[in-house]
Structures are given as C-alpha cells and as structure tokens.
Amino acid sequence: MTLVETTSREDLYPSRTPHLVPGWLRRQEPTVYPSDFEGPLSDGQLAFYDIHGFLCLEDWLDDASTEELKRESDRLGSSAQIDGERVVGEPDRNVIRSIFEPHATNQIINKLTKRPELAGAARQILGDEVYIHQSRLNFKPGFEGKAFDWHSDFETWHVEDGMPRMRALSCVVLIHENFIHNGPLMIVPGSHRVYLQCGGQTPENHYRQSLQKQQYGVPDRTQLKELMSQHGIHTMLGKPGTVILFDCNAMHGSAGNISPFPRNNLFVVFNAASNALVAPYCGLKPRPEHIASRSFQTL
Ligand code: 6CS
Ligand code: FE
C-alpha cells in the first residue's frame, strides 16, 4: 500500500466535526510498515498482527521483570493521590483508575519500555524510530474497577491530540492474570481497517471527564453492532508477563471488574517518529504533556 501524500493539516479522518453524519472511512495506511529494523517478532507474528490488528505474546517478559513491575505498580498505586490530572479516579469514588506517564516518573518502568521486547517490537511493526505518545498504569481493583466502553484510541488521538496518521500502537503488559472474570481487554479483530467517525463536538478540557468515562469519541451503537456482527469479539486472556500489541485504530473495550481479583495492566503507546503530533484536529488546545507527549524523544 502506498501512502497518500498529505499536508500535515489535511484531515484524513474527520470526526466530531460540525454537521457530520458519522460514517465509515477506509484506513489509508498500512498496519505493518515496511521495515529494516531488527526485532523480536517473527514473520508469522507480523502477518497475524497485520490481518487481525493485534498480537498476544505469552510469557513475553521474564518472571523477574514481571515481579518487579508488579511491586512498583503496587507501590505507585497505594501511594498515589487522585488529583484528576496524572492520577485519575473512578467517577464519584475514591478508587484509582489510571496513573499517567509512569515511564517519566519511575526508573524501572522507564527501563522496561526501552527493551527490545517492547520498543523493538514497536519499531519492527511501525517501520520507524518510535517515541512514547502516552503511558499509563490502569488499575482495575477487585469489586470496584469500572468498564472502558468501546472505542478506537486513534479517533481520540487524532481529534484531541493531532496525531495525523495511523502509525502507532499500544503495548499492554499484563501485571495480574487477565481472565474472563476480571474485566479483560476485548478487541474486534480486523476493525483496525475501518474508521468509525463519531458525532458530537469535543468540549474544552474534555479529558478530565473522558479518562473516567468517555462521552465523545464514542461510536454509534448501530455501527458497532454491524462491526461486531461481521468480525466478532476476541477476549485477550493471559498470565502476568504476557504482552499484547494492538493497532491504534483497533476497536476495543473492557467490562468492569466485579470479581474479587485485581486486573492491573501497564499500557505504553508507541508512535512513529514520522507521525509526530500536529495541532489537534478539533481546534482546541492540546491535552497536557502527560497524556499526549509533544517532546518526541525517540527511544
Ligand atoms: O483519551 C485517551 O487518550 C485514552 N482513553 C482511552 C479510553 N483509551 C486510550 C487512552 O488512554
Ligand atoms: Fe483504549
């Protein structure tokens, strides 16, 4: 596939624009980019990612690093104060939901993100140098953790952060076992190839609400049903140390955790250096650096 040439301000993926009747757009970019980067993924794994828009890598991280990550995330989770900025709580309650930018504040997590198993795999798929667009620890405590409704991350990163192209991915490190009962990540295989435009218009400082519960950038339910009737839903289960890679435009979500068992995961979003952010397409001021990095420091 050849890239359609654009100027950086041209909006290839309009969404939440005035008078828009939300429809489906075709993806304009490859999923796996041509690459000279050495990396840990086999041709078969790259082909799977290309077709389905995700890849589940069991036992990807060694036990010692997985244990260390668990210790650090427990420590950060129990000492952090919810402030609605870097540390986000569940709506209306004093329960932690996410800590943003742990790679910038914690040495162990910082080192982990640079490892070939994570950054190396991202370079291999994106065919470019990469930097961290966003990182976060997502906490889904037993009995308390709430859902993440269906969404494409790219829709938000494009509209609210000014990410021009689909050349980014999420890398999820499982800290606890993710099993059917504790609100594992669900994904619609193949959904990365279509872009569901969303209705409504982004309010200012939308991130303060959206990181607790998303109300804009939410796809139309009839379209979601059609998408899932076509492609089905895949549930990503795995033990601690499993790593899931998924495309920035893959439709995904997760249910609340009413089981007694916590489900904490580390998310690291790698973006291609050539896909650096421009001004947000919604016309509002950019979200803060700890949610969408504009420092573009390659790893
Ligand atoms: O707004 C964001 O960037 C975030 N929101 C969701 C629901 N997923 C990705 C990302 O962390
Ligand atoms: Fe997401």
Tab-separated table of C-alpha atoms and ligand atoms in Angstrom:
chain	number	residue	atom	x	y	z
A	1	MET	CA	0.000	0.000	0.000
A	2	THR	CA	1.365	3.442	-0.833
A	3	LEU	CA	0.777	6.353	1.474
A	4	VAL	CA	-1.486	9.089	0.183
A	5	GLU	CA	0.548	12.298	0.292
A	6	THR	CA	-0.973	14.967	2.503
A	7	THR	CA	-0.038	18.236	4.031
A	8	SER	CA	0.146	17.874	7.793
A	9	ARG	CA	-3.029	19.935	8.338
A	10	GLU	CA	-5.172	17.950	5.952
A	11	ASP	CA	-7.709	15.941	7.970
A	12	LEU	CA	-7.846	12.414	6.554
A	13	TYR	CA	-10.099	11.210	9.356
A	14	PRO	CA	-12.693	13.839	10.211
A	15	SER	CA	-14.683	13.027	13.339
A	16	ARG	CA	-16.747	15.092	15.813
A	17	THR	CA	-16.852	17.893	13.226
A	18	PRO	CA	-19.956	20.109	12.909
A	19	HIS	CA	-22.834	18.727	10.789
A	20	LEU	CA	-21.087	15.402	10.288
A	21	VAL	CA	-23.249	12.363	9.635
A	22	PRO	CA	-20.921	9.730	11.084
A	23	GLY	CA	-19.957	7.091	8.543
A	24	TRP	CA	-17.206	4.540	7.929
A	25	LEU	CA	-13.908	5.501	6.329
A	26	ARG	CA	-11.294	3.132	4.971
A	27	ARG	CA	-7.877	3.038	6.608
A	28	GLN	CA	-5.371	4.896	4.412
A	29	GLU	CA	-2.166	3.446	5.876
A	30	PRO	CA	-0.519	0.059	6.231
A	31	THR	CA	-0.785	-1.761	9.576
A	32	VAL	CA	2.660	-3.347	9.396
A	33	TYR	CA	5.040	-0.929	7.705
A	34	PRO	CA	7.974	-1.934	5.532
A	35	SER	CA	10.878	-2.109	7.967
A	36	ASP	CA	14.632	-2.648	8.148
A	37	PHE	CA	14.568	-2.761	11.935
A	38	GLU	CA	15.691	-5.953	13.614
A	39	GLY	CA	13.189	-7.054	16.192
A	40	PRO	CA	11.860	-9.959	18.216
A	41	LEU	CA	8.774	-10.696	16.082
A	42	SER	CA	8.718	-13.492	13.518
A	43	ASP	CA	7.256	-13.098	10.031
A	44	GLY	CA	4.290	-15.203	11.154
A	45	GLN	CA	3.634	-12.906	14.118
A	46	LEU	CA	3.859	-9.821	11.908
A	47	ALA	CA	1.439	-11.391	9.421
A	48	PHE	CA	-1.028	-12.194	12.238
A	49	TYR	CA	-0.828	-8.599	13.511
A	50	ASP	CA	-1.365	-7.270	10.007
A	51	ILE	CA	-4.539	-9.311	9.488
A	52	HIS	CA	-6.123	-9.042	12.926
A	53	GLY	CA	-4.733	-5.739	14.259
A	54	PHE	CA	-3.414	-7.334	17.452
A	55	LEU	CA	-0.981	-9.914	18.757
A	56	CYS	CA	-0.877	-11.706	22.082
A	57	LEU	CA	2.632	-12.705	23.224
A	58	GLU	CA	2.553	-15.208	26.073
A	59	ASP	CA	5.433	-15.273	28.598
A	60	TRP	CA	6.972	-12.369	26.715
A	61	LEU	CA	8.559	-10.825	29.773
A	62	ASP	CA	10.795	-12.815	32.117
A	63	ASP	CA	9.496	-13.606	35.628
A	64	ALA	CA	11.934	-11.313	37.458
A	65	SER	CA	10.943	-8.239	35.396
A	66	THR	CA	7.256	-9.100	35.723
A	67	GLU	CA	7.596	-9.377	39.519
A	68	GLU	CA	9.495	-6.110	39.671
A	69	LEU	CA	6.807	-4.353	37.622
A	70	LYS	CA	4.120	-5.729	39.930
A	71	ARG	CA	5.977	-4.465	43.010
A	72	GLU	CA	6.418	-0.997	41.503
A	73	SER	CA	2.811	-0.716	40.303
A	74	ASP	CA	1.509	-1.834	43.731
A	75	ARG	CA	3.717	0.751	45.381
A	76	LEU	CA	2.670	3.532	42.991
A	77	GLY	CA	-0.994	2.539	43.259
A	78	SER	CA	-1.061	2.562	47.027
A	79	SER	CA	0.850	5.826	47.491
A	80	ALA	CA	-0.717	7.930	44.687
A	81	GLN	CA	-3.255	10.640	45.492
A	82	ILE	CA	-6.091	11.055	42.989
A	83	ASP	CA	-5.750	14.560	41.528
A	84	GLY	CA	-7.774	14.278	38.305
A	85	GLU	CA	-4.652	15.005	36.270
A	86	ARG	CA	-1.802	12.491	36.396
A	87	VAL	CA	-3.713	10.263	38.788
A	88	VAL	CA	-7.279	9.621	37.638
A	89	GLY	CA	-10.008	8.067	39.822
A	90	GLU	CA	-13.234	6.273	39.020
A	91	PRO	CA	-16.242	8.584	38.616
A	92	ASP	CA	-17.673	9.659	42.007
A	93	ARG	CA	-15.479	7.464	44.140
A	94	ASN	CA	-12.114	7.373	45.715
A	95	VAL	CA	-10.805	4.429	43.689
A	96	ILE	CA	-7.767	4.751	41.470
A	97	ARG	CA	-8.281	4.119	37.729
A	98	SER	CA	-5.114	5.279	35.948
A	99	ILE	CA	-1.717	6.772	36.633
A	100	PHE	CA	-0.415	8.585	33.560
A	101	GLU	CA	3.185	8.805	32.397
A	102	PRO	CA	4.714	6.261	34.801
A	103	HIS	CA	7.643	5.892	32.390
A	104	ALA	CA	8.590	9.516	33.099
A	105	THR	CA	8.396	9.224	36.881
A	106	ASN	CA	9.602	5.688	37.564
A	107	GLN	CA	13.040	4.351	36.591
A	108	ILE	CA	12.022	0.684	36.477
A	109	ILE	CA	9.109	1.352	34.146
A	110	ASN	CA	11.234	3.711	32.077
A	111	LYS	CA	13.848	0.997	31.509
A	112	LEU	CA	11.198	-1.604	30.740
A	113	THR	CA	9.643	0.444	27.925
A	114	LYS	CA	13.005	0.642	26.138
A	115	ARG	CA	13.542	-3.100	25.981
A	116	PRO	CA	13.611	-4.819	22.597
A	117	GLU	CA	10.550	-6.892	23.583
A	118	LEU	CA	8.526	-3.656	23.730
A	119	ALA	CA	10.149	-0.734	21.871
A	120	GLY	CA	11.919	-3.159	19.493
A	121	ALA	CA	8.654	-4.851	18.531
A	122	ALA	CA	7.022	-1.440	18.007
A	123	ARG	CA	9.847	-0.284	15.689
A	124	GLN	CA	9.534	-3.500	13.729
A	125	ILE	CA	5.790	-3.036	13.160
A	126	LEU	CA	5.835	0.726	12.586
A	127	GLY	CA	8.986	0.688	10.428
A	128	ASP	CA	10.390	3.771	12.091
A	129	GLU	CA	12.059	5.119	15.200
A	130	VAL	CA	9.465	5.386	17.960
A	131	TYR	CA	8.711	7.592	20.942
A	132	ILE	CA	6.180	7.245	23.754
A	133	HIS	CA	2.997	9.126	22.956
A	134	GLN	CA	1.301	8.077	26.199
A	135	SER	CA	1.874	5.624	29.026
A	136	ARG	CA	-0.361	4.667	31.905
A	137	LEU	CA	-0.940	2.115	34.607
A	138	ASN	CA	-4.560	1.023	34.501
A	139	PHE	CA	-5.875	-0.276	37.788
A	140	LYS	CA	-8.994	-2.374	37.869
A	141	PRO	CA	-9.312	-3.360	41.516
A	142	GLY	CA	-11.473	-6.308	42.542
A	143	PHE	CA	-15.174	-5.417	43.084
A	144	GLU	CA	-14.511	-1.772	42.145
A	145	GLY	CA	-12.836	-1.375	38.723
A	146	LYS	CA	-15.156	0.081	36.095
A	147	ALA	CA	-15.512	-0.525	32.355
A	148	PHE	CA	-13.825	1.121	29.382
A	149	ASP	CA	-16.518	1.481	26.722
A	150	TRP	CA	-15.844	0.535	23.079
A	151	HIS	CA	-13.564	2.971	21.303
A	152	SER	CA	-10.723	3.414	18.830
A	153	ASP	CA	-7.792	5.166	20.537
A	154	PHE	CA	-6.785	6.707	17.227
A	155	GLU	CA	-10.069	8.596	16.972
A	156	THR	CA	-9.255	10.425	20.227
A	157	TRP	CA	-5.545	10.838	19.485
A	158	HIS	CA	-6.370	12.270	16.061
A	159	VAL	CA	-9.178	14.625	17.137
A	160	GLU	CA	-7.874	15.723	20.544
A	161	ASP	CA	-4.093	15.332	20.148
A	162	GLY	CA	-3.475	15.921	16.408
A	163	MET	CA	-1.994	12.526	15.557
A	164	PRO	CA	-2.076	12.702	11.751
A	165	ARG	CA	-1.835	9.051	10.708
A	166	MET	CA	-2.460	5.510	11.876
A	167	ARG	CA	1.148	4.696	12.687
A	168	ALA	CA	1.044	3.984	16.415
A	169	LEU	CA	0.299	1.013	18.637
A	170	SER	CA	-0.481	0.119	22.222
A	171	CYS	CA	1.702	-2.313	24.074
A	172	VAL	CA	-0.003	-3.794	27.123
A	173	VAL	CA	1.992	-5.618	29.791
A	174	LEU	CA	-0.233	-7.822	31.953
A	175	ILE	CA	0.618	-7.339	35.625
A	176	HIS	CA	-2.030	-9.663	37.031
A	177	GLU	CA	-3.540	-12.613	35.273
A	178	ASN	CA	-6.281	-11.325	32.952
A	179	PHE	CA	-9.004	-13.940	32.899
A	180	ILE	CA	-12.649	-13.952	31.890
A	181	HIS	CA	-13.913	-12.700	35.253
A	182	ASN	CA	-11.786	-9.631	35.980
A	183	GLY	CA	-12.596	-7.388	33.023
A	184	PRO	CA	-10.011	-8.394	30.403
A	185	LEU	CA	-9.381	-6.402	27.254
A	186	MET	CA	-11.714	-7.263	24.355
A	187	ILE	CA	-10.925	-6.408	20.760
A	188	VAL	CA	-12.735	-6.622	17.428
A	189	PRO	CA	-10.345	-8.457	15.080
A	190	GLY	CA	-9.935	-6.691	11.734
A	191	SER	CA	-11.585	-3.494	12.999
A	192	HIS	CA	-8.303	-1.589	12.549
A	193	ARG	CA	-9.059	-1.336	8.805
A	194	VAL	CA	-12.140	0.840	9.180
A	195	TYR	CA	-12.505	4.182	10.900
A	196	LEU	CA	-15.820	4.858	12.570
A	197	GLN	CA	-16.466	8.568	12.618
A	198	CYS	CA	-18.121	9.863	15.774
A	199	GLY	CA	-20.780	12.516	16.274
A	200	GLY	CA	-20.904	15.442	18.684
A	201	GLN	CA	-18.360	18.170	19.306
A	202	THR	CA	-15.489	17.961	21.770
A	203	PRO	CA	-15.926	20.233	24.794
A	204	GLU	CA	-12.909	22.059	26.237
A	205	ASN	CA	-10.837	20.097	28.742
A	206	HIS	CA	-12.784	17.032	27.764
A	207	TYR	CA	-10.013	14.773	29.081
A	208	ARG	CA	-10.993	15.454	32.696
A	209	GLN	CA	-14.225	13.510	32.142
A	210	SER	CA	-13.223	11.218	29.285
A	211	LEU	CA	-10.455	9.484	31.209
A	212	GLN	CA	-13.078	8.436	33.760
A	213	LYS	CA	-15.871	7.747	31.291
A	214	GLN	CA	-15.895	8.611	27.625
A	215	GLN	CA	-18.870	10.577	26.245
A	216	TYR	CA	-17.433	11.967	22.988
A	217	GLY	CA	-15.451	9.840	20.572
A	218	VAL	CA	-17.972	7.105	21.241
A	219	PRO	CA	-19.000	5.218	18.102
A	220	ASP	CA	-22.639	4.878	17.077
A	221	ARG	CA	-24.203	1.706	18.509
A	222	THR	CA	-25.754	0.541	15.227
A	223	GLN	CA	-22.337	0.777	13.570
A	224	LEU	CA	-20.700	-1.031	16.476
A	225	LYS	CA	-23.228	-3.825	16.188
A	226	GLU	CA	-22.590	-4.135	12.468
A	227	LEU	CA	-18.829	-4.183	13.018
A	228	MET	CA	-19.056	-6.909	15.666
A	229	SER	CA	-21.601	-8.958	13.744
A	230	GLN	CA	-19.074	-9.001	10.914
A	231	HIS	CA	-15.848	-9.542	12.841
A	232	GLY	CA	-16.794	-10.948	16.245
A	233	ILE	CA	-15.075	-10.148	19.535
A	234	HIS	CA	-11.820	-11.583	20.809
A	235	THR	CA	-11.021	-11.626	24.542
A	236	MET	CA	-7.347	-11.248	25.450
A	237	LEU	CA	-6.514	-13.569	28.301
A	238	GLY	CA	-3.077	-14.160	29.719
A	239	LYS	CA	-0.809	-14.627	32.691
A	240	PRO	CA	1.369	-11.874	34.175
A	241	GLY	CA	4.236	-11.179	31.791
A	242	THR	CA	2.069	-11.646	28.706
A	243	VAL	CA	2.305	-8.706	26.306
A	244	ILE	CA	-0.490	-7.634	23.963
A	245	LEU	CA	0.218	-5.384	20.994
A	246	PHE	CA	-2.689	-3.729	19.237
A	247	ASP	CA	-3.110	-1.194	16.478
A	248	CYS	CA	-4.069	2.389	17.356
A	249	ASN	CA	-7.316	2.085	15.388
A	250	ALA	CA	-8.463	-1.322	16.672
A	251	MET	CA	-11.910	-1.197	18.301
A	252	HIS	CA	-11.578	-2.316	21.916
A	253	GLY	CA	-13.031	-2.027	25.398
A	254	SER	CA	-13.364	-3.910	28.660
A	255	ALA	CA	-16.057	-4.636	31.227
A	256	GLY	CA	-15.996	-3.715	34.904
A	257	ASN	CA	-14.377	-5.999	37.439
A	258	ILE	CA	-16.914	-7.432	39.863
A	259	SER	CA	-14.613	-10.342	40.702
A	260	PRO	CA	-12.503	-10.076	43.865
A	261	PHE	CA	-9.286	-10.283	41.803
A	262	PRO	CA	-7.485	-7.156	40.605
A	263	ARG	CA	-6.543	-6.611	36.977
A	264	ASN	CA	-3.706	-4.103	36.655
A	265	ASN	CA	-2.029	-3.557	33.297
A	266	LEU	CA	0.737	-1.270	32.024
A	267	PHE	CA	-0.052	0.493	28.715
A	268	VAL	CA	2.687	2.017	26.600
A	269	VAL	CA	1.710	3.763	23.374
A	270	PHE	CA	4.481	3.946	20.804
A	271	ASN	CA	4.131	6.381	17.915
A	272	ALA	CA	6.336	6.546	14.812
A	273	ALA	CA	8.739	9.498	14.858
A	274	SER	CA	7.456	10.470	11.403
A	275	ASN	CA	3.906	10.648	12.762
A	276	ALA	CA	4.562	13.335	15.354
A	277	LEU	CA	1.596	15.347	16.605
A	278	VAL	CA	0.329	18.496	14.892
A	279	ALA	CA	-2.312	20.866	16.281
A	280	PRO	CA	-5.411	18.943	17.438
A	281	TYR	CA	-7.934	18.498	14.600
A	282	CYS	CA	-10.786	19.576	16.892
A	283	GLY	CA	-9.278	23.079	17.007
A	284	LEU	CA	-8.938	23.144	20.803
A	285	LYS	CA	-5.747	23.500	22.785
A	286	PRO	CA	-3.644	20.328	23.073
A	287	ARG	CA	-4.148	17.980	26.009
A	288	PRO	CA	-1.401	18.090	28.629
A	289	GLU	CA	2.014	16.551	28.010
A	290	HIS	CA	1.408	13.705	30.489
A	291	ILE	CA	-1.487	12.470	28.318
A	292	ALA	CA	-0.112	13.231	24.845
A	293	SER	CA	3.613	13.851	24.578
A	294	ARG	CA	4.954	16.558	22.303
A	295	SER	CA	8.577	16.066	23.307
A	296	PHE	CA	9.077	13.328	20.692
A	297	GLN	CA	12.165	11.836	22.255
A	298	THR	CA	12.916	8.647	20.328
A	299	LEU	CA	13.924	5.571	22.307
B	1	6CS	O1	-8.007	9.566	25.816
B	1	6CS	C1	-7.094	8.767	25.785
B	1	6CS	O2	-6.025	9.022	25.260
B	1	6CS	C2	-7.301	7.428	26.442
B	1	6CS	N1	-8.622	6.988	26.509
B	1	6CS	C3	-8.983	5.752	26.317
B	1	6CS	C4	-10.354	5.317	26.656
B	1	6CS	N2	-8.124	4.863	25.811
B	1	6CS	C5	-6.832	5.280	25.357
B	1	6CS	C6	-6.300	6.451	26.033
B	1	6CS	O3	-5.633	6.188	27.221
B	2	FE	FE	-8.135	2.498	24.627
